[in-house]
Amino acid sequence: MNIAYYNGKKINNLNQISIYNASFLYGINCFEGIRGYWNPEIAKMNLLDSDKHFERLDNSISHLRFNYNFNIKDLKIELHDILYAEKIEENVYIRITIFVDGETSWSEQESISRIISIRSISSRLCLKNSITMCFSNYRRISNNSMPPSVKAGANYLNSRYALLDAIGKGYDGAIFISQDGFISESTGSCIFFIKNNVLYTPNLESDILASITRERIIIIAKKLGIITIEKFINPDSIRDYDSAFLVGTMIELQQISQIDNYQLDLDNPVFLQISLAFEKYVYGFEI
Ligand code: PMP
């Protein structure tokens, strides 16, 4: 499945944006990616933490100074109407993009449009595979240049540089260091470390996107009696940690086997406990 609605109307031609559109030319847009987990046992779609995604989208719209009169409440209703009309009964990835439309400049504030696209996606939560990472030489964008807390399309140029550089060096992914020299996040996900059954993750001041999955993992861990410490983490300290994993809407949970030449343990019992609980949570079960 691959469908899209442009300002509330279903479109069949997915390539109909103007070539002079500032979102296309300069990446002047913000967006959210929301996973919908279909639970066949109770025939119900769980839009994972969607209220949080809408809240963050609202914040991004304000930061980009889009004068957008279509409010978040209406957007939520529109998404629910689309899911109902399309009778979707599978795991999906929903992307809501708010962008400068028409033949406009990068400073345009008024000509704002929305696209909601929905496509099939499978969950990889049951797979316990792992990836290798390196610290990137590209520093994370920061609050005084391009705030990483805004989920803006153009921010991903920073991610692109780092990821392609890492792949070129033979790694699967990159971890950013912040402008202040602390571990920040990966190119599209946040990072957790484990030491002696305690979770550690870079704090919100480490130039990270305030990840909704990160927040959910902290809540789930607390329910399981696992403490999370949010702090500045020095890249030189990674050898103190036993294990590490990435979290994000797209990546879900992903173990890291190696950072630069430091090997990390896989299948840490804390990781396994959290990923089991998270898998239940995404399908709408109590944990
Ligand atoms: N950091 C970055 C840079 C991201 O692009 C994402 C993906 N949205 C995340 C972290 C994870 O955020 P979330 O859990 O809200 O998807």
Short mmCIF file of N, CA, C and O in Angstrom, two decimals, residues 37-91:
data_model
loop_
_atom_site.label_atom_id
_atom_site.label_comp_id
_atom_site.label_asym_id
_atom_site.label_seq_id
_atom_site.Cartn_x
_atom_site.Cartn_y
_atom_site.Cartn_z
N TYR A 37 0.43 0.16 14.39
CA TYR A 37 0.58 -1.29 14.58
C TYR A 37 -0.81 -1.91 14.58
O TYR A 37 -1.66 -1.55 15.41
N TRP A 38 -1.03 -2.81 13.65
CA TRP A 38 -2.33 -3.47 13.52
C TRP A 38 -2.34 -4.73 14.39
O TRP A 38 -1.49 -5.61 14.23
N ASN A 39 -3.29 -4.75 15.32
CA ASN A 39 -3.42 -5.93 16.18
C ASN A 39 -4.58 -6.79 15.68
O ASN A 39 -5.75 -6.43 15.88
N PRO A 40 -4.27 -7.89 14.98
CA PRO A 40 -5.36 -8.68 14.38
C PRO A 40 -6.23 -9.37 15.43
O PRO A 40 -7.42 -9.62 15.18
N GLU A 41 -5.66 -9.63 16.61
CA GLU A 41 -6.45 -10.33 17.64
C GLU A 41 -7.67 -9.53 18.08
O GLU A 41 -8.74 -10.09 18.33
N ILE A 42 -7.48 -8.21 18.19
CA ILE A 42 -8.62 -7.39 18.60
C ILE A 42 -9.08 -6.46 17.46
O ILE A 42 -9.88 -5.55 17.66
N ALA A 43 -8.55 -6.73 16.26
CA ALA A 43 -8.88 -5.95 15.05
C ALA A 43 -8.79 -4.44 15.33
O ALA A 43 -9.75 -3.69 15.12
N LYS A 44 -7.65 -4.01 15.83
CA LYS A 44 -7.50 -2.60 16.20
C LYS A 44 -6.14 -2.06 15.76
O LYS A 44 -5.13 -2.76 15.86
N MET A 45 -6.17 -0.82 15.26
CA MET A 45 -4.93 -0.15 14.88
C MET A 45 -4.45 0.69 16.06
O MET A 45 -5.22 1.48 16.59
N ASN A 46 -3.21 0.51 16.46
CA ASN A 46 -2.64 1.34 17.52
C ASN A 46 -1.67 2.34 16.88
O ASN A 46 -0.61 1.97 16.41
N LEU A 47 -2.07 3.61 16.87
CA LEU A 47 -1.18 4.66 16.35
C LEU A 47 -0.23 5.01 17.49
O LEU A 47 -0.61 5.71 18.44
N LEU A 48 0.96 4.51 17.40
CA LEU A 48 1.88 4.55 18.54
C LEU A 48 2.19 5.97 19.01
O LEU A 48 2.81 6.75 18.28
N ASP A 49 1.75 6.26 20.24
CA ASP A 49 2.01 7.57 20.87
C ASP A 49 1.73 8.73 19.93
O ASP A 49 2.48 9.71 19.88
N SER A 50 0.63 8.63 19.17
CA SER A 50 0.36 9.65 18.14
C SER A 50 0.15 11.04 18.73
O SER A 50 0.55 12.04 18.11
N ASP A 51 -0.44 11.14 19.93
CA ASP A 51 -0.64 12.48 20.51
C ASP A 51 0.68 13.21 20.69
O ASP A 51 0.78 14.41 20.46
N LYS A 52 1.69 12.44 21.08
CA LYS A 52 3.03 13.04 21.27
C LYS A 52 3.60 13.53 19.94
O LYS A 52 4.26 14.57 19.87
N HIS A 53 3.36 12.75 18.88
CA HIS A 53 3.85 13.15 17.55
C HIS A 53 3.16 14.43 17.09
O HIS A 53 3.80 15.32 16.53
N PHE A 54 1.84 14.51 17.33
CA PHE A 54 1.12 15.72 16.92
C PHE A 54 1.62 16.94 17.70
O PHE A 54 1.74 18.04 17.16
N GLU A 55 1.90 16.73 18.98
CA GLU A 55 2.42 17.82 19.83
C GLU A 55 3.76 18.32 19.27
O GLU A 55 4.01 19.52 19.16
N ARG A 56 4.63 17.37 18.91
CA ARG A 56 5.95 17.76 18.39
C ARG A 56 5.82 18.45 17.03
O ARG A 56 6.54 19.40 16.74
N LEU A 57 4.86 17.97 16.22
CA LEU A 57 4.64 18.60 14.91
C LEU A 57 4.19 20.05 15.10
O LEU A 57 4.66 20.96 14.40
N ASP A 58 3.31 20.28 16.06
CA ASP A 58 2.82 21.62 16.36
C ASP A 58 3.99 22.53 16.73
O ASP A 58 4.10 23.67 16.26
N ASN A 59 4.90 22.00 17.53
CA ASN A 59 6.08 22.74 17.95
C ASN A 59 6.99 23.06 16.75
O ASN A 59 7.49 24.17 16.61
N SER A 60 7.15 22.08 15.86
CA SER A 60 7.99 22.30 14.66
C SER A 60 7.37 23.37 13.77
O SER A 60 8.08 24.25 13.24
N ILE A 61 6.04 23.32 13.60
CA ILE A 61 5.33 24.31 12.76
C ILE A 61 5.59 25.72 13.31
O ILE A 61 5.89 26.66 12.56
N SER A 62 5.52 25.86 14.64
CA SER A 62 5.75 27.19 15.24
C SER A 62 7.19 27.64 15.02
O SER A 62 7.44 28.80 14.69
N HIS A 63 8.14 26.71 15.22
CA HIS A 63 9.55 27.07 15.05
C HIS A 63 9.87 27.55 13.64
O HIS A 63 10.68 28.45 13.44
N LEU A 64 9.23 26.90 12.65
CA LEU A 64 9.48 27.28 11.25
C LEU A 64 8.69 28.53 10.85
O LEU A 64 8.81 29.00 9.73
N ARG A 65 7.90 29.03 11.81
CA ARG A 65 7.09 30.25 11.60
C ARG A 65 6.16 30.11 10.40
O ARG A 65 6.01 31.02 9.59
N PHE A 66 5.57 28.92 10.30
CA PHE A 66 4.52 28.71 9.30
C PHE A 66 3.24 29.29 9.88
O PHE A 66 2.86 28.91 10.99
N ASN A 67 2.58 30.19 9.16
CA ASN A 67 1.27 30.67 9.61
C ASN A 67 0.23 29.69 9.07
O ASN A 67 -0.34 29.91 8.00
N TYR A 68 0.05 28.63 9.81
CA TYR A 68 -0.80 27.55 9.32
C TYR A 68 -2.09 27.51 10.12
O TYR A 68 -2.06 27.30 11.34
N ASN A 69 -3.20 27.76 9.42
CA ASN A 69 -4.46 27.86 10.17
C ASN A 69 -5.20 26.53 10.30
O ASN A 69 -6.26 26.47 10.87
N PHE A 70 -4.62 25.47 9.75
CA PHE A 70 -5.24 24.15 9.88
C PHE A 70 -4.68 23.55 11.17
O PHE A 70 -3.51 23.18 11.23
N ASN A 71 -5.48 23.51 12.21
CA ASN A 71 -4.87 23.17 13.50
C ASN A 71 -4.68 21.66 13.71
O ASN A 71 -5.17 20.83 12.95
N ILE A 72 -3.94 21.37 14.77
CA ILE A 72 -3.53 19.98 15.05
C ILE A 72 -4.74 19.09 15.33
O ILE A 72 -4.75 17.92 14.95
N LYS A 73 -5.78 19.68 15.96
CA LYS A 73 -6.97 18.89 16.25
C LYS A 73 -7.62 18.42 14.93
O LYS A 73 -8.00 17.25 14.79
N ASP A 74 -7.68 19.33 13.96
CA ASP A 74 -8.26 18.98 12.65
C ASP A 74 -7.40 17.94 11.92
O ASP A 74 -7.91 17.06 11.23
N LEU A 75 -6.09 18.06 12.11
CA LEU A 75 -5.16 17.12 11.47
C LEU A 75 -5.35 15.70 12.03
O LEU A 75 -5.35 14.71 11.29
N LYS A 76 -5.56 15.63 13.35
CA LYS A 76 -5.81 14.33 13.98
C LYS A 76 -7.08 13.70 13.43
O LYS A 76 -7.11 12.52 13.10
N ILE A 77 -8.12 14.54 13.30
CA ILE A 77 -9.40 14.03 12.78
C ILE A 77 -9.22 13.56 11.33
O ILE A 77 -9.68 12.49 10.95
N GLU A 78 -8.46 14.36 10.56
CA GLU A 78 -8.23 13.99 9.15
C GLU A 78 -7.54 12.63 9.05
O GLU A 78 -7.92 11.77 8.26
N LEU A 79 -6.52 12.43 9.88
CA LEU A 79 -5.80 11.14 9.84
C LEU A 79 -6.73 9.98 10.21
O LEU A 79 -6.74 8.95 9.54
N HIS A 80 -7.53 10.18 11.26
CA HIS A 80 -8.44 9.10 11.66
C HIS A 80 -9.46 8.80 10.56
O HIS A 80 -9.77 7.65 10.30
N ASP A 81 -9.95 9.86 9.90
CA ASP A 81 -10.91 9.67 8.79
C ASP A 81 -10.27 8.89 7.64
O ASP A 81 -10.91 8.03 7.03
N ILE A 82 -9.01 9.20 7.35
CA ILE A 82 -8.32 8.51 6.25
C ILE A 82 -8.16 7.02 6.59
O ILE A 82 -8.44 6.15 5.77
N LEU A 83 -7.73 6.75 7.83
CA LEU A 83 -7.53 5.35 8.22
C LEU A 83 -8.85 4.58 8.14
O LEU A 83 -8.89 3.43 7.71
N TYR A 84 -9.92 5.27 8.50
CA TYR A 84 -11.24 4.63 8.47
C TYR A 84 -11.66 4.39 7.01
O TYR A 84 -12.07 3.29 6.64
N ALA A 85 -11.49 5.42 6.17
CA ALA A 85 -11.92 5.32 4.76
C ALA A 85 -11.11 4.26 4.01
O ALA A 85 -11.64 3.55 3.16
N GLU A 86 -9.84 4.13 4.34
CA GLU A 86 -8.97 3.21 3.60
C GLU A 86 -9.04 1.78 4.16
O GLU A 86 -8.44 0.87 3.61
N LYS A 87 -9.73 1.61 5.27
CA LYS A 87 -9.90 0.28 5.92
C LYS A 87 -8.56 -0.46 6.05
O LYS A 87 -8.39 -1.59 5.59
N ILE A 88 -7.60 0.23 6.66
CA ILE A 88 -6.26 -0.32 6.75
C ILE A 88 -6.16 -1.36 7.88
O ILE A 88 -6.55 -1.08 9.02
N GLU A 89 -5.68 -2.54 7.53
CA GLU A 89 -5.58 -3.61 8.51
C GLU A 89 -4.19 -4.25 8.44
O GLU A 89 -4.04 -5.46 8.26
N GLU A 90 -3.18 -3.43 8.51
CA GLU A 90 -1.80 -3.94 8.48
C GLU A 90 -0.90 -2.91 9.15
O GLU A 90 -1.32 -1.76 9.37
N ASN A 91 0.34 -3.30 9.44
CA ASN A 91 1.29 -2.34 10.02
C ASN A 91 1.65 -1.30 8.97
O ASN A 91 1.98 -1.65 7.84
#
